Amino acid sequence: MAKFKEDQISKALLAKLYESMTAQPDIDEINEEVLPNDQFIAWCQPGIPFRPEDFLFATRGIGGGEGEGEDVRQRMLLADEWSRLTNFIPNPTGIYDEDYQKKMFDTTSFNQDGVSMVSIYKNILQFSEVATAELDEELKERIDRVRGLLKEVKEVEDVLTGEKKEKIDDSALVKAYRTYEGEYVDEAVLYNTKRLNALNSDDAAAVQDFALNAPLYRSKVKSALNKWISNGYKYDVERIYAFLESVTQRDLQLLKAEYQEDLRKSEITNPVNGSTFYWTSLIPASLPFSDGWMSYSFKEAEVSEHSNKTTNQWEGSATPSLLKWFKPSTSGETEKEREVKDTSNFSMSFEVAQAMISRPWFAPEFLLSDAWRFSPDMPNLANLTTALSDGEVPPSGSMIAYPTTAIFVRNVQVDFDELHEEESSFKRDIDAGLDIKIGPIKLAGGSYQRGDEETDFESHLTEQGLSVPGLQLIGFKCKLLPKLPNPNPDVENWT
């Protein structure tokens, strides 16, 4: 008889993964550098499958170069898809469900109805007032020079017209910063995972591993931090942002104009349907092709320890639909509730990795500044309320957070007793192609389309259980925004 139901297993799995991804490492020497606490995770429902080659737009670019015209067009399509999927507005449920994912591909919704970051950000830039003051020419020149350290302008060829256009991207400095930041976060997550395995598992090897090797894992976190500082220019980049923040407290007019120009230079026209998207990539771009992803495991013995923990920053975020293993029926007909009968000896393993999301057109430092406010004569817009976030817990508003990091898994392996029963209805459901998932991780069902190519979702039963070899996106780390806008009452001149 199964000891736990499917929703208990799903919740415990998510809770452990959330804690691994977001907990503060208990390493005294670097407490000031720990993972930020102003983040939560938006879980995909279900996971979004990809192939490594779907990210060739990030490693090779889209502005011509290598490959025939068809190859360039395909990379353009994939870049458009990635931009749409990753520029959603997280909501307090912490769920990025299939309906919301589909909205991102509706041009009207994406541009006008407030489901996308870019639609809101564009209107904030257009309908905001900013603090203004006189800046001397020397300071203006310094601002231009410092801004040039953060952005890189490239000339690319428009695939429709052949016209040369300027496009903007993160500079090599920023890419190095985010690459080494990601490596630091990976080591912190590994340390958290090893510690949780030792505390909550019945696996003697996990306990012994942390007991013997904890100093080594701590050392790797410290080493990653030192590399972030030396090779990733951590303090240099943060000094640049601190300088820009100090300037914006006096005058934001000049920078606002530059942010609007960044947005314009990031516009790309999809040659297939003529729609506009905004260049968005991932750092490191080679992550989907790389080795060395972290191994992650979860077993039945850990359910009791984690099932009462939160799966996100506030309680109540794990909705029943996220915890079910079967996709709810959308036929409108009454359908027998599907369930797994015997989850005994449940185990799950996979590889996990994170990629920073690169948006050269987006300036969160503008949103976080106290030198802007909405214009009194701002029109009534469907996608923008007078508060981006009220700063409460949980928050409300038209943009309470934005995605910063994509979480991927691959090579998923699941096993429990029912998978080895000849008459198992669960096995028949897998063979029938039903949509099956555990939490945000897709296990079986159907096909998916990337660019203009359709691919069957791959999973198969073996003697070791259910094997799901492909790559999938299961969630996003998101940065919570404080109360915004929050204009400084001492500002006298607004424009």
Short mmCIF file of C-alpha atoms in Angstrom, two decimals:
data_model
loop_
_atom_site.label_atom_id
_atom_site.label_comp_id
_atom_site.label_asym_id
_atom_site.label_seq_id
_atom_site.Cartn_x
_atom_site.Cartn_y
_atom_site.Cartn_z
CA MET A 1 0.00 0.00 0.00
CA ALA A 2 1.33 3.42 -0.97
CA LYS A 3 2.44 5.50 1.96
CA PHE A 4 1.92 8.85 0.21
CA LYS A 5 -0.49 10.27 -2.36
CA GLU A 6 0.68 11.92 -5.55
CA ASP A 7 -0.02 15.47 -4.34
CA GLN A 8 2.06 14.90 -1.20
CA ILE A 9 4.98 13.69 -3.29
CA SER A 10 4.67 16.63 -5.71
CA LYS A 11 4.53 19.20 -2.90
CA ALA A 12 7.51 17.71 -1.08
CA LEU A 13 9.55 17.54 -4.29
CA LEU A 14 8.78 21.19 -5.08
CA ALA A 15 9.49 22.30 -1.51
CA LYS A 16 12.91 20.66 -1.50
CA LEU A 17 13.76 22.08 -4.92
CA TYR A 18 12.59 25.56 -3.86
CA GLU A 19 14.68 25.45 -0.69
CA SER A 20 17.73 24.28 -2.61
CA MET A 21 17.34 27.09 -5.13
CA THR A 22 16.67 29.95 -2.71
CA ALA A 23 17.96 29.16 0.81
CA GLN A 24 20.78 31.17 2.30
CA PRO A 25 23.94 29.02 2.55
CA ASP A 26 25.05 28.79 6.20
CA ILE A 27 28.54 30.05 5.42
CA ASP A 28 29.41 32.87 7.80
CA GLU A 29 32.28 34.27 5.76
CA ILE A 30 30.02 35.23 2.84
CA ASN A 31 26.75 36.10 4.53
CA GLU A 32 26.74 39.49 2.82
CA GLU A 33 26.89 37.77 -0.58
CA VAL A 34 24.16 35.17 -0.10
CA LEU A 35 21.32 34.42 -2.47
CA PRO A 36 18.84 37.31 -2.58
CA ASN A 37 15.68 37.03 -0.50
CA ASP A 38 13.61 39.23 -2.82
CA GLN A 39 12.85 36.38 -5.20
CA PHE A 40 10.31 33.66 -5.71
CA ILE A 41 9.87 30.91 -8.28
CA ALA A 42 7.20 30.79 -10.96
CA TRP A 43 6.74 27.09 -11.76
CA CYS A 44 5.82 26.09 -15.30
CA GLN A 45 2.70 23.99 -15.60
CA PRO A 46 3.66 21.82 -17.31
CA GLY A 47 7.39 21.92 -18.09
CA ILE A 48 8.20 23.33 -21.54
CA PRO A 49 10.24 20.90 -23.68
CA PHE A 50 13.20 22.06 -25.77
CA ARG A 51 15.99 20.60 -27.85
CA PRO A 52 19.52 21.99 -27.40
CA GLU A 53 19.49 23.17 -31.02
CA ASP A 54 16.52 25.41 -30.18
CA PHE A 55 19.08 27.74 -28.61
CA LEU A 56 21.33 28.18 -31.62
CA PHE A 57 19.96 31.72 -31.91
CA ALA A 58 21.78 32.48 -28.64
CA THR A 59 25.12 30.89 -29.55
CA ARG A 60 25.21 31.99 -33.22
CA GLY A 61 22.97 35.05 -33.30
CA ILE A 62 20.28 35.87 -35.86
CA GLY A 63 21.85 38.56 -38.01
CA GLY A 64 22.94 36.44 -40.95
CA GLY A 65 26.44 35.02 -40.61
CA GLU A 66 26.81 31.27 -40.94
CA GLY A 67 24.09 29.21 -42.56
CA GLU A 68 21.67 29.51 -45.44
CA GLY A 69 18.64 31.79 -45.41
CA GLU A 70 16.38 29.06 -44.10
CA ASP A 71 18.74 28.44 -41.21
CA VAL A 72 18.74 32.15 -40.32
CA ARG A 73 14.94 32.26 -40.55
CA GLN A 74 14.65 29.27 -38.19
CA ARG A 75 16.93 30.93 -35.64
CA MET A 76 14.79 34.06 -35.89
CA LEU A 77 11.65 32.05 -35.13
CA LEU A 78 13.30 30.41 -32.12
CA ALA A 79 14.54 33.77 -30.81
CA ASP A 80 10.98 35.12 -31.09
CA GLU A 81 9.61 32.14 -29.13
CA TRP A 82 12.19 32.49 -26.38
CA SER A 83 11.52 36.22 -26.08
CA ARG A 84 7.80 35.63 -25.69
CA LEU A 85 8.07 32.75 -23.23
CA THR A 86 10.49 34.53 -20.91
CA ASN A 87 8.99 38.03 -20.83
CA PHE A 88 5.79 37.17 -18.97
CA ILE A 89 4.59 38.97 -15.84
CA PRO A 90 4.67 36.58 -12.85
CA ASN A 91 1.58 36.47 -10.68
CA PRO A 92 1.27 35.77 -6.94
CA THR A 93 0.20 32.15 -7.48
CA GLY A 94 3.73 31.28 -8.58
CA ILE A 95 2.27 29.34 -11.52
CA TYR A 96 3.07 29.93 -15.21
CA ASP A 97 0.39 27.71 -16.69
CA GLU A 98 -0.31 26.56 -20.23
CA ASP A 99 -3.04 29.16 -20.85
CA TYR A 100 -0.70 31.96 -19.85
CA GLN A 101 2.08 30.52 -22.02
CA LYS A 102 -0.29 30.53 -25.02
CA LYS A 103 -1.22 34.17 -24.37
CA MET A 104 2.39 35.14 -24.89
CA PHE A 105 2.04 34.09 -28.54
CA ASP A 106 -1.06 36.18 -29.11
CA THR A 107 0.19 39.43 -30.63
CA THR A 108 -2.63 41.53 -29.15
CA SER A 109 -2.14 40.11 -25.66
CA PHE A 110 1.64 40.33 -25.87
CA ASN A 111 1.70 43.98 -26.93
CA GLN A 112 -1.42 45.50 -25.39
CA ASP A 113 -3.07 43.50 -22.63
CA GLY A 114 -0.34 43.51 -20.04
CA VAL A 115 0.76 39.89 -20.06
CA SER A 116 4.26 40.82 -21.22
CA MET A 117 7.03 42.78 -19.56
CA VAL A 118 7.74 44.76 -22.69
CA SER A 119 4.17 46.05 -23.08
CA ILE A 120 4.21 47.41 -19.53
CA TYR A 121 7.79 48.67 -19.60
CA LYS A 122 7.23 50.51 -22.88
CA ASN A 123 4.21 52.32 -21.43
CA ILE A 124 6.05 53.18 -18.22
CA LEU A 125 8.76 54.89 -20.26
CA GLN A 126 6.16 56.67 -22.38
CA PHE A 127 3.75 57.81 -19.67
CA SER A 128 6.06 58.61 -16.77
CA GLU A 129 7.45 61.85 -15.43
CA VAL A 130 11.03 61.96 -14.16
CA ALA A 131 13.06 64.19 -11.89
CA THR A 132 15.03 66.82 -13.76
CA ALA A 133 17.98 68.99 -12.78
CA GLU A 134 20.91 70.66 -14.46
CA LEU A 135 23.81 68.30 -15.12
CA ASP A 136 27.17 69.69 -16.19
CA GLU A 137 28.77 68.49 -19.42
CA GLU A 138 31.50 66.56 -17.59
CA LEU A 139 28.92 64.49 -15.72
CA LYS A 140 26.94 63.87 -18.91
CA GLU A 141 30.09 62.59 -20.62
CA ARG A 142 30.80 60.31 -17.67
CA ILE A 143 27.28 58.92 -17.85
CA ASP A 144 27.72 58.16 -21.55
CA ARG A 145 31.07 56.47 -20.93
CA VAL A 146 29.76 54.37 -18.03
CA ARG A 147 26.63 53.37 -19.94
CA GLY A 148 28.86 52.27 -22.80
CA LEU A 149 30.48 49.75 -20.46
CA LEU A 150 27.12 48.01 -19.96
CA LYS A 151 25.78 47.84 -23.52
CA GLU A 152 27.17 46.83 -26.89
CA VAL A 153 25.71 48.12 -30.16
CA LYS A 154 26.06 45.83 -33.18
CA GLU A 155 25.19 46.36 -36.82
CA VAL A 156 23.07 43.54 -38.25
CA GLU A 157 21.26 42.97 -41.51
CA ASP A 158 17.47 42.92 -41.61
CA VAL A 159 16.51 39.58 -43.15
CA LEU A 160 13.45 41.13 -44.85
CA THR A 161 14.92 44.28 -46.37
CA GLY A 162 18.69 43.72 -46.32
CA GLU A 163 18.97 47.07 -44.54
CA LYS A 164 21.73 47.49 -41.94
CA LYS A 165 20.35 48.27 -38.48
CA GLU A 166 21.82 48.86 -35.05
CA LYS A 167 20.92 46.25 -32.43
CA ILE A 168 21.80 46.35 -28.76
CA ASP A 169 23.14 43.57 -26.55
CA ASP A 170 24.70 43.20 -23.12
CA SER A 171 28.40 44.09 -23.12
CA ALA A 172 31.16 41.55 -22.55
CA LEU A 173 31.54 43.05 -19.05
CA VAL A 174 27.90 42.38 -18.16
CA LYS A 175 27.97 38.91 -19.69
CA ALA A 176 31.05 38.04 -17.62
CA TYR A 177 29.34 39.38 -14.50
CA ARG A 178 26.22 37.29 -15.08
CA THR A 179 28.15 34.18 -16.12
CA TYR A 180 30.18 34.14 -12.91
CA GLU A 181 27.17 35.16 -10.86
CA GLY A 182 25.45 32.08 -12.27
CA GLU A 183 28.41 29.87 -11.34
CA TYR A 184 28.32 31.24 -7.80
CA VAL A 185 24.58 30.58 -7.53
CA ASP A 186 25.10 27.04 -8.88
CA GLU A 187 27.67 26.28 -6.18
CA ALA A 188 25.39 27.73 -3.51
CA VAL A 189 22.51 25.57 -4.75
CA LEU A 190 24.76 22.48 -4.77
CA TYR A 191 25.81 23.19 -1.18
CA ASN A 192 22.15 23.63 -0.13
CA THR A 193 21.17 20.40 -1.86
CA LYS A 194 23.96 18.39 -0.25
CA ARG A 195 22.99 19.76 3.15
CA LEU A 196 19.29 18.98 2.68
CA ASN A 197 20.11 15.46 1.48
CA ALA A 198 22.15 14.86 4.63
CA LEU A 199 19.51 16.29 6.95
CA ASN A 200 16.39 14.70 5.51
CA SER A 201 17.36 11.51 3.68
CA ASP A 202 17.65 7.92 4.86
CA ASP A 203 20.57 7.56 2.46
CA ALA A 204 23.66 6.84 4.56
CA ALA A 205 25.92 7.82 1.68
CA ALA A 206 24.35 11.32 1.53
CA VAL A 207 24.89 11.78 5.26
CA GLN A 208 28.49 10.60 5.05
CA ASP A 209 29.16 12.71 1.96
CA PHE A 210 28.19 15.96 3.68
CA ALA A 211 29.85 15.00 6.96
CA LEU A 212 33.15 14.39 5.18
CA ASN A 213 32.98 16.89 2.34
CA ALA A 214 31.07 19.89 3.73
CA PRO A 215 34.30 21.93 4.01
CA LEU A 216 35.00 21.17 0.35
CA TYR A 217 31.50 22.27 -0.73
CA ARG A 218 31.84 25.47 1.33
CA SER A 219 35.22 26.08 -0.25
CA LYS A 220 33.69 25.76 -3.74
CA VAL A 221 31.07 28.39 -2.87
CA LYS A 222 33.80 30.76 -1.64
CA SER A 223 35.93 30.03 -4.71
CA ALA A 224 33.00 30.77 -7.02
CA LEU A 225 32.45 34.06 -5.20
CA ASN A 226 36.12 34.99 -5.62
CA LYS A 227 35.92 34.20 -9.36
CA TRP A 228 32.79 36.36 -9.62
CA ILE A 229 34.75 39.20 -8.00
CA SER A 230 37.94 38.79 -10.06
CA ASN A 231 36.84 37.36 -13.42
CA GLY A 232 33.23 38.57 -13.37
CA TYR A 233 34.08 42.15 -12.36
CA LYS A 234 31.48 41.96 -9.61
CA TYR A 235 32.44 45.09 -7.72
CA ASP A 236 33.13 47.08 -10.91
CA VAL A 237 29.70 46.39 -12.37
CA GLU A 238 27.96 47.08 -9.08
CA ARG A 239 29.86 50.39 -8.75
CA ILE A 240 28.59 51.35 -12.21
CA TYR A 241 24.99 50.68 -11.22
CA ALA A 242 25.51 52.52 -7.93
CA PHE A 243 26.82 55.54 -9.83
CA LEU A 244 23.84 55.52 -12.20
CA GLU A 245 21.49 55.19 -9.23
CA SER A 246 23.07 58.24 -7.57
CA VAL A 247 22.66 60.24 -10.79
CA THR A 248 19.00 59.27 -11.20
CA GLN A 249 18.20 60.66 -7.78
CA ARG A 250 19.02 64.08 -9.23
CA ASP A 251 18.04 63.82 -12.89
CA LEU A 252 16.54 60.89 -14.78
CA GLN A 253 15.67 62.70 -18.01
CA LEU A 254 18.88 61.87 -19.89
CA LEU A 255 18.89 58.21 -18.86
CA LYS A 256 15.20 57.79 -19.65
CA ALA A 257 15.85 58.91 -23.23
CA GLU A 258 18.68 56.37 -23.48
CA TYR A 259 16.48 53.58 -22.06
CA GLN A 260 13.87 54.37 -24.73
CA GLU A 261 16.60 54.18 -27.39
CA ASP A 262 17.76 50.81 -25.98
CA LEU A 263 14.20 49.52 -26.36
CA ARG A 264 14.00 50.76 -29.94
CA LYS A 265 17.31 49.12 -30.88
CA SER A 266 16.14 45.79 -29.47
CA GLU A 267 13.08 45.59 -31.74
CA ILE A 268 13.25 42.74 -34.25
CA THR A 269 10.70 41.91 -36.92
CA ASN A 270 9.84 38.26 -37.38
CA PRO A 271 10.12 37.62 -41.15
CA VAL A 272 7.46 34.89 -41.07
CA ASN A 273 4.52 36.76 -39.56
CA GLY A 274 5.74 40.36 -39.41
CA SER A 275 5.28 40.61 -35.64
CA THR A 276 7.74 42.49 -33.42
CA PHE A 277 9.71 40.97 -30.58
CA TYR A 278 12.54 42.20 -28.38
CA TRP A 279 15.93 40.50 -28.27
CA THR A 280 16.19 38.24 -25.23
CA SER A 281 18.85 35.61 -24.72
CA LEU A 282 20.38 33.47 -21.97
CA ILE A 283 23.72 33.48 -20.17
CA PRO A 284 25.64 31.28 -20.66
CA ALA A 285 24.27 30.78 -24.17
CA SER A 286 25.93 27.36 -24.39
CA LEU A 287 24.17 25.97 -21.29
CA PRO A 288 21.76 23.64 -23.18
CA PHE A 289 24.74 21.99 -24.90
CA SER A 290 27.04 21.80 -21.89
CA ASP A 291 28.07 19.02 -19.53
CA GLY A 292 28.43 19.36 -15.79
CA TRP A 293 24.82 19.98 -14.80
CA MET A 294 24.06 19.29 -11.15
CA SER A 295 22.62 15.86 -10.32
CA TYR A 296 19.47 16.03 -8.21
CA SER A 297 17.46 13.29 -6.52
CA PHE A 298 14.35 12.87 -4.40
CA LYS A 299 13.08 9.77 -2.60
CA GLU A 300 9.99 8.64 -0.76
CA ALA A 301 11.81 8.85 2.58
CA GLU A 302 12.07 12.65 2.14
CA VAL A 303 8.34 13.29 1.70
CA SER A 304 7.49 13.65 5.38
CA GLU A 305 10.31 16.11 5.98
CA HIS A 306 9.43 18.43 3.09
CA SER A 307 5.66 18.07 2.59
CA ASN A 308 4.84 20.77 5.16
CA LYS A 309 7.35 23.28 3.80
CA THR A 310 6.51 26.09 1.42
CA THR A 311 6.95 25.68 -2.31
CA ASN A 312 7.38 29.41 -2.76
CA GLN A 313 7.96 32.61 -0.82
CA TRP A 314 4.51 32.68 0.72
CA GLU A 315 2.17 29.90 1.77
CA GLY A 316 -0.67 28.68 -0.41
CA SER A 317 1.29 28.90 -3.67
CA ALA A 318 1.13 25.20 -4.56
CA THR A 319 -2.24 24.99 -6.27
CA PRO A 320 -4.01 21.61 -6.56
CA SER A 321 -3.58 21.59 -10.36
CA LEU A 322 0.21 21.91 -10.00
CA LEU A 323 0.35 18.96 -7.60
CA LYS A 324 -1.76 16.59 -9.72
CA TRP A 325 0.08 14.19 -11.97
CA PHE A 326 -2.54 14.25 -14.73
CA LYS A 327 -3.56 17.24 -16.80
CA PRO A 328 -7.21 18.14 -16.04
CA SER A 329 -9.74 17.35 -18.73
CA THR A 330 -10.70 20.32 -20.94
CA SER A 331 -13.47 18.51 -22.79
CA GLY A 332 -16.19 19.77 -20.50
CA GLU A 333 -17.34 16.24 -19.86
CA THR A 334 -17.43 14.58 -16.46
CA GLU A 335 -14.39 12.39 -16.29
CA LYS A 336 -13.31 9.85 -13.72
CA GLU A 337 -10.55 11.25 -11.52
CA ARG A 338 -7.28 9.67 -12.56
CA GLU A 339 -4.87 8.74 -9.84
CA VAL A 340 -1.79 6.67 -9.23
CA LYS A 341 -2.66 3.67 -7.10
CA ASP A 342 0.74 2.66 -5.76
CA THR A 343 3.53 5.21 -5.33
CA SER A 344 5.51 3.00 -2.96
CA ASN A 345 9.30 3.25 -3.22
CA PHE A 346 9.04 6.47 -5.20
CA SER A 347 12.30 7.95 -6.45
CA MET A 348 13.11 10.67 -8.95
CA SER A 349 16.39 11.96 -10.31
CA PHE A 350 17.41 14.48 -12.94
CA GLU A 351 20.06 16.99 -13.90
CA VAL A 352 19.31 20.65 -13.23
CA ALA A 353 20.91 23.90 -14.36
CA GLN A 354 20.09 27.60 -14.39
CA ALA A 355 20.61 30.30 -17.01
CA MET A 356 20.46 34.05 -16.46
CA ILE A 357 17.98 35.82 -18.76
CA SER A 358 19.59 38.59 -20.82
CA ARG A 359 17.39 41.57 -21.77
CA PRO A 360 19.58 44.43 -23.01
CA TRP A 361 16.48 46.59 -23.50
CA PHE A 362 15.29 46.37 -19.89
CA ALA A 363 16.58 48.68 -17.14
CA PRO A 364 15.30 47.54 -13.73
CA GLU A 365 17.33 50.35 -12.17
CA PHE A 366 14.87 52.78 -13.78
CA LEU A 367 11.88 51.04 -12.20
CA LEU A 368 13.60 50.92 -8.79
CA SER A 369 14.52 54.61 -8.86
CA ASP A 370 12.56 57.06 -6.70
CA ALA A 371 12.94 59.71 -9.40
CA TRP A 372 9.93 58.77 -11.54
CA ARG A 373 6.18 58.75 -11.23
CA PHE A 374 3.20 58.27 -13.51
CA SER A 375 2.12 61.34 -15.42
CA PRO A 376 -1.10 62.90 -14.07
CA ASP A 377 -2.55 62.90 -17.59
CA MET A 378 -1.65 59.25 -18.30
CA PRO A 379 -4.43 57.65 -20.38
CA ASN A 380 -6.49 54.77 -19.01
CA LEU A 381 -4.48 51.74 -20.11
CA ALA A 382 -5.63 48.14 -19.93
CA ASN A 383 -2.18 46.87 -19.02
CA LEU A 384 -1.02 49.45 -16.51
CA THR A 385 -2.48 50.44 -13.16
CA THR A 386 -1.22 53.25 -10.95
CA ALA A 387 0.76 50.71 -8.90
CA LEU A 388 3.24 48.29 -10.40
CA SER A 389 3.39 46.62 -6.98
CA ASP A 390 1.94 47.50 -3.60
CA GLY A 391 4.91 45.80 -1.92
CA GLU A 392 2.67 43.64 0.26
CA VAL A 393 2.98 39.89 0.89
CA PRO A 394 1.65 38.51 -1.35
CA PRO A 395 1.87 41.54 -3.62
CA SER A 396 -0.64 42.91 -6.11
CA GLY A 397 -0.23 45.26 -9.04
CA SER A 398 0.38 45.24 -12.78
CA MET A 399 4.03 44.11 -12.46
CA ILE A 400 4.88 42.59 -9.09
CA ALA A 401 8.06 40.86 -10.31
CA TYR A 402 10.05 39.93 -13.38
CA PRO A 403 11.80 36.67 -14.37
CA THR A 404 15.59 36.74 -13.95
CA THR A 405 16.68 33.11 -14.26
CA ALA A 406 15.44 30.08 -16.22
CA ILE A 407 15.55 26.67 -14.50
CA PHE A 408 16.09 23.65 -16.76
CA VAL A 409 16.11 19.91 -16.11
CA ARG A 410 17.07 16.98 -18.33
CA ASN A 411 17.54 13.21 -18.14
CA VAL A 412 14.63 12.70 -15.76
CA GLN A 413 14.26 9.23 -14.25
CA VAL A 414 11.19 8.24 -12.21
CA ASP A 415 10.48 4.96 -10.47
CA PHE A 416 7.81 3.60 -8.13
CA ASP A 417 6.10 0.25 -7.65
CA GLU A 418 3.14 0.72 -9.98
CA LEU A 419 5.44 1.19 -12.96
CA HIS A 420 6.41 -2.48 -12.60
CA GLU A 421 2.85 -3.87 -12.44
CA GLU A 422 1.66 -5.52 -15.65
CA GLU A 423 -1.94 -4.32 -15.26
CA SER A 424 -1.06 -0.78 -14.25
CA SER A 425 -3.51 1.81 -15.61
CA PHE A 426 -0.76 4.40 -15.20
CA LYS A 427 1.44 2.52 -17.66
CA ARG A 428 -1.48 2.32 -20.09
CA ASP A 429 -2.00 6.08 -19.78
CA ILE A 430 1.65 6.65 -20.67
CA ASP A 431 1.33 4.40 -23.72
CA ALA A 432 -1.88 6.24 -24.70
CA GLY A 433 0.01 9.54 -24.80
CA LEU A 434 -1.80 11.26 -21.92
CA ASP A 435 -0.24 14.41 -20.50
CA ILE A 436 1.47 13.36 -17.28
CA LYS A 437 3.67 15.44 -15.02
CA ILE A 438 4.99 15.60 -11.48
CA GLY A 439 4.85 19.18 -10.32
CA PRO A 440 6.39 21.26 -13.13
CA ILE A 441 8.25 18.33 -14.68
CA LYS A 442 6.63 16.85 -17.78
CA LEU A 443 6.82 13.05 -18.00
CA ALA A 444 4.72 12.05 -21.00
CA GLY A 445 2.28 13.18 -23.62
CA GLY A 446 1.98 14.53 -27.12
CA SER A 447 4.31 16.58 -29.27
CA TYR A 448 5.55 20.16 -29.27
CA GLN A 449 6.59 22.72 -31.84
CA ARG A 450 9.70 24.88 -31.87
CA GLY A 451 10.11 27.25 -34.79
CA ASP A 452 8.33 25.50 -37.66
CA GLU A 453 9.40 22.00 -36.62
CA GLU A 454 7.19 19.59 -34.66
CA THR A 455 8.84 17.08 -32.32
CA ASP A 456 7.35 14.16 -30.39
CA PHE A 457 7.86 14.37 -26.65
CA GLU A 458 10.15 11.49 -25.75
CA SER A 459 9.68 9.24 -22.72
CA HIS A 460 9.81 5.46 -22.37
CA LEU A 461 9.44 2.75 -19.78
CA THR A 462 12.46 0.65 -18.87
CA GLU A 463 13.29 -1.88 -16.20
CA GLN A 464 14.51 1.05 -14.09
CA GLY A 465 11.25 2.99 -14.41
CA LEU A 466 10.18 5.89 -16.64
CA SER A 467 12.97 7.65 -18.54
CA VAL A 468 12.54 11.19 -19.94
CA PRO A 469 15.84 12.12 -21.63
CA GLY A 470 15.03 15.53 -23.10
CA LEU A 471 15.56 19.10 -21.95
CA GLN A 472 12.71 21.04 -20.39
CA LEU A 473 12.17 24.42 -18.75
CA ILE A 474 10.42 23.93 -15.39
CA GLY A 475 10.38 27.38 -13.85
CA PHE A 476 11.80 30.85 -13.41
CA LYS A 477 13.40 32.62 -10.53
CA CYS A 478 11.72 36.01 -10.33
CA LYS A 479 12.80 39.22 -8.62
CA LEU A 480 10.05 40.72 -6.49
CA LEU A 481 9.58 44.45 -6.85
CA PRO A 482 9.01 46.69 -3.83
CA LYS A 483 6.26 49.29 -3.72
CA LEU A 484 6.44 51.04 -7.10
CA PRO A 485 6.37 53.74 -8.13
CA ASN A 486 7.62 55.30 -4.93
CA PRO A 487 8.59 58.86 -5.91
CA ASN A 488 10.79 60.95 -3.68
CA PRO A 489 8.63 63.71 -2.12
CA ASP A 490 11.64 66.05 -2.06
CA VAL A 491 11.87 66.21 -5.86
CA GLU A 492 10.77 69.67 -7.00
CA ASN A 493 11.03 69.51 -10.76
CA TRP A 494 9.29 66.80 -12.82
CA THR A 495 9.16 66.55 -16.58
#
